[in-house]
Short mmCIF file of C-alpha atoms and ligand atoms in Angstrom, two decimals:
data_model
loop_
_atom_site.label_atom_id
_atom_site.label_comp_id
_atom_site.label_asym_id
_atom_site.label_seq_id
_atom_site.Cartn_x
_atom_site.Cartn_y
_atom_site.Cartn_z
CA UNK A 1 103.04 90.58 92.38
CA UNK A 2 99.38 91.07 90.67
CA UNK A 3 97.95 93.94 89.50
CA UNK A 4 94.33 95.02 90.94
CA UNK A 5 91.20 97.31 90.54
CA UNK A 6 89.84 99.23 93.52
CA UNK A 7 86.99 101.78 94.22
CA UNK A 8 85.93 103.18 96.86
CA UNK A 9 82.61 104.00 95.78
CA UNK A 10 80.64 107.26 97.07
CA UNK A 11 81.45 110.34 98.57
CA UNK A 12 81.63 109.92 102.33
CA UNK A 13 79.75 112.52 104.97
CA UNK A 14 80.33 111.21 108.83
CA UNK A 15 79.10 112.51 112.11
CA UNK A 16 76.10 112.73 114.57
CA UNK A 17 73.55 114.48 112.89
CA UNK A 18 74.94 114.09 109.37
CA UNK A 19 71.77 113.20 108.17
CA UNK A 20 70.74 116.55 108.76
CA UNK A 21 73.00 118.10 105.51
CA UNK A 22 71.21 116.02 103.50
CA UNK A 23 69.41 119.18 102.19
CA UNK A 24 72.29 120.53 100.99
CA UNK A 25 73.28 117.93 98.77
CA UNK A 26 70.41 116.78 96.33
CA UNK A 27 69.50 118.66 93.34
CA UNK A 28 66.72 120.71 93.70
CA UNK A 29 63.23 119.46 92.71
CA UNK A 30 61.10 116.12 93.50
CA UNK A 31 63.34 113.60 95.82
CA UNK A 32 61.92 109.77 96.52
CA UNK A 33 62.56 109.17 99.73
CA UNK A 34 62.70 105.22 100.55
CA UNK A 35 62.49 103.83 103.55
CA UNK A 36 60.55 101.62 106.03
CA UNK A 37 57.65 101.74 107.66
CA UNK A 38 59.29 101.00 111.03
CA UNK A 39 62.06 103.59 110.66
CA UNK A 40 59.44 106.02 109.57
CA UNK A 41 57.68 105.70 112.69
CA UNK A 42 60.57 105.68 115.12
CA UNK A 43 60.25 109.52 113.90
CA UNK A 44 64.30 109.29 112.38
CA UNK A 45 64.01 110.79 109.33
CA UNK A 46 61.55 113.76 110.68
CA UNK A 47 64.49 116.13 110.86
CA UNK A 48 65.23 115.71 107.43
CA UNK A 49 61.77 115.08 105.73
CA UNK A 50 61.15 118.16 107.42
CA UNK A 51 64.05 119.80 105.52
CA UNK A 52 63.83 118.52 102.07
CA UNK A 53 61.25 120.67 100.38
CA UNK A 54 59.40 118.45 97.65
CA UNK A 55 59.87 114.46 98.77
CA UNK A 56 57.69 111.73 97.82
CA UNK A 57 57.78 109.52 101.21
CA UNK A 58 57.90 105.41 99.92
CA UNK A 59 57.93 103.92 103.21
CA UNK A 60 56.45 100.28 102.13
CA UNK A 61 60.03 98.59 102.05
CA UNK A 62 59.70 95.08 103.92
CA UNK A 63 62.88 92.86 104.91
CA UNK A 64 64.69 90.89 102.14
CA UNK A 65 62.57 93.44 99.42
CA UNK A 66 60.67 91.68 96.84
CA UNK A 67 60.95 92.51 92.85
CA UNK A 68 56.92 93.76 93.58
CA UNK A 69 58.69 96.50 95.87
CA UNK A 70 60.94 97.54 94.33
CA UNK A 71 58.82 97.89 91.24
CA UNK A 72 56.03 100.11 93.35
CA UNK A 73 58.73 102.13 94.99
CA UNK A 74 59.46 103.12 90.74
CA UNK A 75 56.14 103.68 89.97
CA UNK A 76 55.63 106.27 93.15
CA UNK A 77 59.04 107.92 91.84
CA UNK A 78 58.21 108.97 88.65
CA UNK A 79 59.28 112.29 87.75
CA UNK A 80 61.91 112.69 90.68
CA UNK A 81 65.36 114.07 90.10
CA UNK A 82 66.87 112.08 93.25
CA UNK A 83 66.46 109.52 95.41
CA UNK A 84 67.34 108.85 99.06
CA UNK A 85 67.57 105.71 100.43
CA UNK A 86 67.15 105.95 104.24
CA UNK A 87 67.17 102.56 106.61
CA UNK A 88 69.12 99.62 106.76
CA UNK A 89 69.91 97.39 103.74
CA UNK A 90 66.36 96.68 102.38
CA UNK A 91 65.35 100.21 101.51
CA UNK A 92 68.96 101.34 100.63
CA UNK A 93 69.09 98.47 98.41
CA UNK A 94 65.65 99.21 96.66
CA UNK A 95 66.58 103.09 96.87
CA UNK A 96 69.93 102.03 94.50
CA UNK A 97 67.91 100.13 91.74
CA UNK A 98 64.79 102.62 91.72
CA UNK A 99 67.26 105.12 90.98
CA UNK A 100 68.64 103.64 88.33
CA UNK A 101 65.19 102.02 86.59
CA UNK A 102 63.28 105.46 86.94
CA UNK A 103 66.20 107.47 84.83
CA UNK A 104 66.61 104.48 82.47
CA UNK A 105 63.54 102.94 82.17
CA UNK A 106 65.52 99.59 81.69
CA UNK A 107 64.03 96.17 82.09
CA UNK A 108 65.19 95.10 85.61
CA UNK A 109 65.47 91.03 84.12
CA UNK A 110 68.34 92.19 81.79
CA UNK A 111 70.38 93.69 84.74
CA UNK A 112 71.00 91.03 86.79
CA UNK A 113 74.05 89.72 87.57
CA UNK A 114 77.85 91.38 86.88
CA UNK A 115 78.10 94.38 84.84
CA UNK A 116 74.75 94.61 83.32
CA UNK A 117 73.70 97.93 84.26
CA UNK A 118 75.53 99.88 81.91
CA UNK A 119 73.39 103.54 82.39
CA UNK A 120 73.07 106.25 83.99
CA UNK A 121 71.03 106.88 87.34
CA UNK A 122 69.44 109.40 89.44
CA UNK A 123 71.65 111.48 92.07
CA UNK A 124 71.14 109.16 95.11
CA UNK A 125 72.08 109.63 98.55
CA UNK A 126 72.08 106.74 101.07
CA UNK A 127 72.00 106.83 104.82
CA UNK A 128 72.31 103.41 106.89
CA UNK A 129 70.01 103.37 109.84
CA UNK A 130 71.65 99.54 110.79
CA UNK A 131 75.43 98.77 111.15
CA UNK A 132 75.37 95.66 109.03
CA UNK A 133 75.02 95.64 105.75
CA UNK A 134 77.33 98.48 104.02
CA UNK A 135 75.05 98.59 101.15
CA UNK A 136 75.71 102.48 101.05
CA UNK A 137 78.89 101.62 100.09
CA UNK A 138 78.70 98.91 97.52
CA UNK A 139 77.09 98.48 93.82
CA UNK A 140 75.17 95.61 94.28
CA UNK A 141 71.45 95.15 95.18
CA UNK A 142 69.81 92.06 96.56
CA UNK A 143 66.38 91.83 95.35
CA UNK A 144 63.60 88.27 96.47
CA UNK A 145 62.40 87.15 93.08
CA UNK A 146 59.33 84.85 92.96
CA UNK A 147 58.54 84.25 96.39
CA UNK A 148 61.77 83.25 97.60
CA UNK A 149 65.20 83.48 95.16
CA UNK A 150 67.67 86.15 96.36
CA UNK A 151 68.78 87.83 92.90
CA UNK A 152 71.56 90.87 92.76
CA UNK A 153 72.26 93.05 90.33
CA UNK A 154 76.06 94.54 90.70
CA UNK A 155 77.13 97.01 88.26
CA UNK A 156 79.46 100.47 89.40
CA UNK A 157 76.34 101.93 87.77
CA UNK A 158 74.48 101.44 91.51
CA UNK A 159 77.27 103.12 93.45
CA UNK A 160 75.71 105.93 95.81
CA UNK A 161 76.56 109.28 94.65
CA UNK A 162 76.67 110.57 98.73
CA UNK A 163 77.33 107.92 101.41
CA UNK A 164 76.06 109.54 104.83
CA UNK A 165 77.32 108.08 107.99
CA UNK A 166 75.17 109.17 111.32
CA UNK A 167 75.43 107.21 114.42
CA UNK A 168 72.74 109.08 116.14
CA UNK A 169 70.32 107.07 113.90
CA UNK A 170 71.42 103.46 115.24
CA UNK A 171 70.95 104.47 118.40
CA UNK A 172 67.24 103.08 118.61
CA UNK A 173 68.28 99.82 117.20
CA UNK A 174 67.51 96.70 119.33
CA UNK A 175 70.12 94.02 120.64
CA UNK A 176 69.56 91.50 118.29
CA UNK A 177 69.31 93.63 114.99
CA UNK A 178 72.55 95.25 116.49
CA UNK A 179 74.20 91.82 116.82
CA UNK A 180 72.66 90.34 113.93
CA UNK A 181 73.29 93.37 111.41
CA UNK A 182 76.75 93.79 113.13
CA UNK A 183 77.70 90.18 112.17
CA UNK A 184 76.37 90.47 108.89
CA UNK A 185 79.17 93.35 108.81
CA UNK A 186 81.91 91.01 110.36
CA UNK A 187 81.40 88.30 107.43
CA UNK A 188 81.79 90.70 104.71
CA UNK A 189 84.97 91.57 106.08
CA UNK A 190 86.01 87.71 106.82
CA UNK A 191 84.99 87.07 103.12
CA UNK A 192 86.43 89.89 101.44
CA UNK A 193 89.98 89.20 103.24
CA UNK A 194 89.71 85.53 101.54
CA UNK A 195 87.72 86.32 98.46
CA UNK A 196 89.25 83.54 95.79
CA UNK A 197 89.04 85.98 93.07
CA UNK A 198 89.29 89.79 93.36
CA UNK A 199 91.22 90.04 97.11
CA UNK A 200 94.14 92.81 97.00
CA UNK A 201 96.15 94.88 99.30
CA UNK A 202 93.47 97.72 99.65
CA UNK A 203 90.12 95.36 100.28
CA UNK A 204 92.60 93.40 102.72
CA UNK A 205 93.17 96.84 104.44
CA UNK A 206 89.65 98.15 104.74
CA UNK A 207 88.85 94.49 106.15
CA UNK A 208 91.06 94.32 109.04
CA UNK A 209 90.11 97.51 109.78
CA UNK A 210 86.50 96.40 109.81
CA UNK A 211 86.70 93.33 111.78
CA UNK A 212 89.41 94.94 114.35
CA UNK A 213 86.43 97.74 114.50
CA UNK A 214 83.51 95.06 115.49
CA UNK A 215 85.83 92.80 117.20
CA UNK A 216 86.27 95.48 119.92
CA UNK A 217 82.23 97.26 119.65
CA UNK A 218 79.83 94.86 118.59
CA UNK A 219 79.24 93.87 122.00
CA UNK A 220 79.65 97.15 123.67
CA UNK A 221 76.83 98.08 121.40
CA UNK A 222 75.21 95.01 122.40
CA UNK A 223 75.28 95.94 126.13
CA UNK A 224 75.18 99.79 126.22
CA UNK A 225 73.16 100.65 123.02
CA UNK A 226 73.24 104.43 123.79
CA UNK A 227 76.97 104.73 124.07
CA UNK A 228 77.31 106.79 120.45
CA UNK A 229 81.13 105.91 120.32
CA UNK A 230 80.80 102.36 119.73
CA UNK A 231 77.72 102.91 117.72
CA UNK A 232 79.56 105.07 115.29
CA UNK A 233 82.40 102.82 114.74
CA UNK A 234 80.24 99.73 114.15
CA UNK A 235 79.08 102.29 111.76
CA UNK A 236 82.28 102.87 110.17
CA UNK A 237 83.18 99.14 110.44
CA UNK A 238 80.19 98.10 108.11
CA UNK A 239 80.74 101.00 105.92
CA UNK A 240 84.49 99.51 105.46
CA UNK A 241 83.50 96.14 105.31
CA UNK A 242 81.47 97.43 102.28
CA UNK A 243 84.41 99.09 100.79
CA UNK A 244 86.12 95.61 101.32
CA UNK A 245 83.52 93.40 99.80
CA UNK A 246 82.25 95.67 96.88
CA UNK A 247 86.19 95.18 95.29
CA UNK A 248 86.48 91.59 97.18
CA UNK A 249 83.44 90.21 96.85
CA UNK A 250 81.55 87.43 99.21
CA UNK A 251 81.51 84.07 99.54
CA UNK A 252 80.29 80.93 100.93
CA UNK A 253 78.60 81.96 103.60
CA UNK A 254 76.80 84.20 102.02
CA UNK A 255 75.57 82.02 99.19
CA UNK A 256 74.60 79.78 102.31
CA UNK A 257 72.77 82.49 103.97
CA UNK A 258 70.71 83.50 100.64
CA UNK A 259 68.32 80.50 100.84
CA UNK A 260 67.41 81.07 104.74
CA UNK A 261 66.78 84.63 103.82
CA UNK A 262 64.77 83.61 100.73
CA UNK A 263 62.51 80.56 101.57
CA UNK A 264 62.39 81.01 105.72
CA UNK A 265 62.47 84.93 106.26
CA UNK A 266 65.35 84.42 108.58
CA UNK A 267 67.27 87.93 108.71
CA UNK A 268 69.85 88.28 106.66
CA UNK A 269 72.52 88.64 109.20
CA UNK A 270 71.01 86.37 110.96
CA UNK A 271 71.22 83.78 108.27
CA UNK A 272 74.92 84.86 108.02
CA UNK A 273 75.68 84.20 111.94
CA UNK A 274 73.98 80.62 111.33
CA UNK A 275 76.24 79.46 108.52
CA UNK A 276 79.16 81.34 109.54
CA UNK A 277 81.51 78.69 111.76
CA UNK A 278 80.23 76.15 109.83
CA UNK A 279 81.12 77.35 106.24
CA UNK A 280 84.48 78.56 107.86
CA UNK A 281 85.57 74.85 108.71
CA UNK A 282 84.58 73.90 105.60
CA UNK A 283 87.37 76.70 103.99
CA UNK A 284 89.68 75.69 106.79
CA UNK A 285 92.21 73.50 104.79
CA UNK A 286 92.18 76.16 101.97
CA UNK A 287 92.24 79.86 104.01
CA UNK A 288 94.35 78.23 107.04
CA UNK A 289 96.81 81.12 106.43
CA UNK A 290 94.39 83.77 106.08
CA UNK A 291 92.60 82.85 109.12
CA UNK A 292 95.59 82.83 110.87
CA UNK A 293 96.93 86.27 110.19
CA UNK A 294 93.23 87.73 111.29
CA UNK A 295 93.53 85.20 114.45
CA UNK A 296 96.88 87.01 114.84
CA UNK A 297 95.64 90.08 114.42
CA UNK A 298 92.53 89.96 116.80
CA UNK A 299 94.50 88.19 119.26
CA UNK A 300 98.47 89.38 119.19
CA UNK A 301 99.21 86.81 122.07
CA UNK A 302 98.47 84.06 119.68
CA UNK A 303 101.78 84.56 118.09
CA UNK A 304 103.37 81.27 119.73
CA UNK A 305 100.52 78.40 118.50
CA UNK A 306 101.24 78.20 115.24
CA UNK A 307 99.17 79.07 111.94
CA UNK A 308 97.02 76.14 112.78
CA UNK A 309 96.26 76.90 116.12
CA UNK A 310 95.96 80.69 115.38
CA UNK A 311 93.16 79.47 112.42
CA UNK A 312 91.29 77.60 115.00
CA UNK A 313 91.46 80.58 118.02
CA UNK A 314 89.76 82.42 115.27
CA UNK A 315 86.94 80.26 114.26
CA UNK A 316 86.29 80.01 117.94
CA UNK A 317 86.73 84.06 118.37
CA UNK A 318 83.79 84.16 116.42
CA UNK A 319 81.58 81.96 117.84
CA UNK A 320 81.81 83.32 121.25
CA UNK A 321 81.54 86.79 119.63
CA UNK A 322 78.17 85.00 117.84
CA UNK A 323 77.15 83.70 121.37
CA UNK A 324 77.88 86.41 123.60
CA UNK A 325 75.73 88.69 121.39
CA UNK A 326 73.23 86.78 121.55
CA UNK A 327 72.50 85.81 118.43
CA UNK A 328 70.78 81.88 118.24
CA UNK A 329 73.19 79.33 117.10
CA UNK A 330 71.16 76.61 115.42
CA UNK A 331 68.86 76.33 112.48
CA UNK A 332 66.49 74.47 114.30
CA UNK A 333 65.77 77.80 116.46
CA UNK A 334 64.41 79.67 113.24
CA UNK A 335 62.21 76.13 112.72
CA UNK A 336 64.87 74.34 109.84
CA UNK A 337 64.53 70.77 110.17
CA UNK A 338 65.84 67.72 108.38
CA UNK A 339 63.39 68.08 106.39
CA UNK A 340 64.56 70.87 104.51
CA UNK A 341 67.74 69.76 104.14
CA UNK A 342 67.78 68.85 100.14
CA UNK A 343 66.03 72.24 99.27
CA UNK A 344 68.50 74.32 101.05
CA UNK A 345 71.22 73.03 99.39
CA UNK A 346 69.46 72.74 96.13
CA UNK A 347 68.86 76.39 96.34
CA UNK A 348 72.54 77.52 97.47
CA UNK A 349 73.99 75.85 93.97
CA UNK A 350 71.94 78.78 92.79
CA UNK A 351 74.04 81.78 94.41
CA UNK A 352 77.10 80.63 91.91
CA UNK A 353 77.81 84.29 91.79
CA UNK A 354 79.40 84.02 95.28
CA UNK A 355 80.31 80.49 95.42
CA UNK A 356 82.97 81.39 92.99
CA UNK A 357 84.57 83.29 95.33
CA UNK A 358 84.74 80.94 97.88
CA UNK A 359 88.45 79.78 98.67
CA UNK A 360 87.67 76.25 97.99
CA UNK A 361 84.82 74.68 96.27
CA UNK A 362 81.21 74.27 97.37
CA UNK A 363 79.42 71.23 96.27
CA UNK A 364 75.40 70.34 96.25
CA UNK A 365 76.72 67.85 99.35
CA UNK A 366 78.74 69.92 100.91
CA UNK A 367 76.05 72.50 101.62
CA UNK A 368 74.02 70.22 102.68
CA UNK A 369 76.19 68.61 105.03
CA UNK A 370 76.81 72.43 106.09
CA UNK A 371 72.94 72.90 106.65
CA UNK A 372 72.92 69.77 108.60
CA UNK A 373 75.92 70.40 110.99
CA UNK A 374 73.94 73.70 111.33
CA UNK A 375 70.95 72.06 112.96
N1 NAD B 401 73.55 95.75 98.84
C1 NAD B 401 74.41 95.13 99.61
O1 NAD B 401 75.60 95.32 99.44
C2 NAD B 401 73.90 94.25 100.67
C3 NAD B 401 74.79 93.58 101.53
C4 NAD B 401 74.27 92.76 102.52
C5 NAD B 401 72.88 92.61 102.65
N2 NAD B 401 72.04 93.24 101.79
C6 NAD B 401 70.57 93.11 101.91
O2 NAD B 401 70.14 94.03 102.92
C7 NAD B 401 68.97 93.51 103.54
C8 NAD B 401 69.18 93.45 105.03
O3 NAD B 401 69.45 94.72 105.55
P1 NAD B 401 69.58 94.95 107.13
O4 NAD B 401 70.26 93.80 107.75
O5 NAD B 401 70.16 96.29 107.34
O6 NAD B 401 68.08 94.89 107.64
P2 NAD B 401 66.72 95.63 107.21
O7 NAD B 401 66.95 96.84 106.40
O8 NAD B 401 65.84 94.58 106.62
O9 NAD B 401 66.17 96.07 108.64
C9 NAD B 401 65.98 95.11 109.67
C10 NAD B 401 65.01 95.65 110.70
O10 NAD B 401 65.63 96.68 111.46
C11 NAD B 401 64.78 97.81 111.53
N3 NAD B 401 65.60 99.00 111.71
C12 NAD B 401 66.44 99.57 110.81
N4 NAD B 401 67.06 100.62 111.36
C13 NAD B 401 66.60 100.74 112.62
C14 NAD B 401 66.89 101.62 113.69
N5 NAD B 401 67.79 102.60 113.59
N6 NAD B 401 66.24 101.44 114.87
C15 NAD B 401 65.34 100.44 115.02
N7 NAD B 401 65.04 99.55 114.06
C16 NAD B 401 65.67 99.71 112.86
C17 NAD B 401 63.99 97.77 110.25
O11 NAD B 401 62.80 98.51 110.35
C18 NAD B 401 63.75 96.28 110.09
O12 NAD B 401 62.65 95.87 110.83
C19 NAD B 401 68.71 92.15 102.93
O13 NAD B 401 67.75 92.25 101.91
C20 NAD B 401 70.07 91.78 102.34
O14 NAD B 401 69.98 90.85 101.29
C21 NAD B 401 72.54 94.06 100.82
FE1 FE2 B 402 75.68 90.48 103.95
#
């Protein structure tokens, strides 16, 4: 038996119209508010903009945030004494580091990686508006550097102070940010239950959870987006897949994913869903067992077919989850070719701070033969 570390990160405040108490937790005095423009104008943080007394709005967050962003979103917080972060993972994720770079003042390029960010930042509340990502829940950031390189800082000095859960606020999401965000979710739980390095018996809990969670409601939110229920346990299903994966940490596919995000603007779950059967195959002779016991669990009549067959009914679970959601299935439908084959994998030997927790080793070729089967 090993010994293991686990956190479970921020306070946790869960229910429709949570958001709402927000008020009640920040300090008093100037707040930065982050968010998007998008969310902003869907009206969803109205009720509590409208609450906060003194908030500097930064609503100029765009998908996969760029370094430029992030450094504005500093600039227009100077002086606060909090920050919210108030959307899915792009502002949340910019919302963590401004926090921490306004109180500091650090140099953002000696923070990234593991363990850099040693300080101490802002009070910081964060309140997912997307089922996906479970950045409210994790200490790491994922920040576009030069134009298209997907850097993260991950230190326990990012953890949220206040983690706020309300499902009312997914309600407005489309279909296929619902099933792209919502698979984004499912992978961190897939990875985080095979992570090579850091896996225990607590991130293995929280994952099964998590995947049991959007095995049984990503579609129903899919096909009834105003049924709250299944909205707020996709909700808590990314939250715990970010409880998994911030002790567990991801994997192949993500380091897969990174470059689509980074050099195409494909979403980031999206990128995830894309990569996802493909890297899984690839980890097939080394997670077998693993596999298995989540085919076993998503599927208890699979008992009988053996660990290999139970492996496989998994794989093949997610695919028709993939499909059935509605999310595309080939590179070629975000316009990858051939011809971007050699970057692609180039740029994945980059992400070597999740390729070493893949359960079996990555090479240059592999990814690219991963990229290509992806087509
Ligand atoms: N920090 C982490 O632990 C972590 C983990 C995974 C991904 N990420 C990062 O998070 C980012 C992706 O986050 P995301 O997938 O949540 O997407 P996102 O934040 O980029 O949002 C995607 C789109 O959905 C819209 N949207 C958000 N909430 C909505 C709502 N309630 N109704 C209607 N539209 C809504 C946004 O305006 C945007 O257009 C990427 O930059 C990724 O690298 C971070
Ligand atoms: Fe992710």
């Amino acid at each position: 038996m090993q010994g293991y570390e686990f956190r479970y990160g921020p306070q946790l405040i869960s229910g429709p119209g949570a958001a709402r108490r927000l008020v009640e937790l920040l300090p008093e005095g100037r707040c930065l508010f982050v968010t998007d423009a998008n969310v902003r104008g869907l009206g969803l943080a109205d009720p509590v903009l409208a609450a906060l007394p003194e908030t500097i709005v930064f609503d100029a967050v765009e998908e996969d945030p760029s370094r430029e962003t992030l450094m504005a979103a500093v600039a227009a917080g100077e002086g606060c004494v909090s920050v919210v972060g108030f959307g899915g993972g792009s502002p949340m994720d910019v919302a963590k580091l401004a926090a921490y770079l306004i109180a500091t003042g650090e140099d953002l390029d000696t923070l990234w990686g593991v363990g850099k960010a040693q300080g101490r930042k802002l009070p910081l509340a964060l309140v997912p508006t997307t089922a996906g990502t479970g950045s409210e829940a994790t200490a790491v950031t994922v920040i576009t550097v030069g134009g298209s390189e997907k850097r993260g800082v991950n230190s326990p000095a990012l953890y949220a102070d206040w983690a706020v859960l309300d499902a009312e606020l997914t309600l407005s999401l489309p279909r296929h940010v619902t099933a792209a965000t919502g698979i984004d979710a499912m992978v961190h739980a897939i990875e985080a239950y095979t992570s090579a390095r850091l896996k225990n018996p607590m991130s293995d809990m929280f994952a099964r959870k998590a995947l049991r969670l959007i095995s049984d409601n990503l579609l129903i939110a899919c096909d009834r987006p105003d049924e709250l229920e299944a909205r707020g346990k996709m909700l808590l299903a990314a939250h715990l897949a970010g409880v998994a994966f911030a002790n567990a940490p991801v994997a192949g596919v993500h380091a897969l994913a990174y470059p689509l995000g980074g050099h195409f603007h494909v979403p980031h779950g999206l990128s995830n869903a894309l990569m996802l059967t493909h890297v899984l195959s690839h980890n097939m002779e080394a997670a077998r067992p693993l596999y298995a016991e989540l085919g076993a669990m998503l599927d208890p009549t699979s008992r009988d077919i053996g660990q290999q067959g139970q492996a496989q009914a998994f794989v093949q679970h997610l695919a028709r989850l993939s499909r059935a959601a509605g999310v595309p299935q080939k590179l070629s439908a975000v316009g990858i070719g051939p011809e971007h084959l050699d970057l692609l994998a180039a740029e994945a030997m980059k992400q070597e701070r999740l390729l070493i927790n893949n359960p079996c080793p990555i090479t240059q070729a592999d990814a690219r033969r991963l990229y290509e089967a992806a087509l």
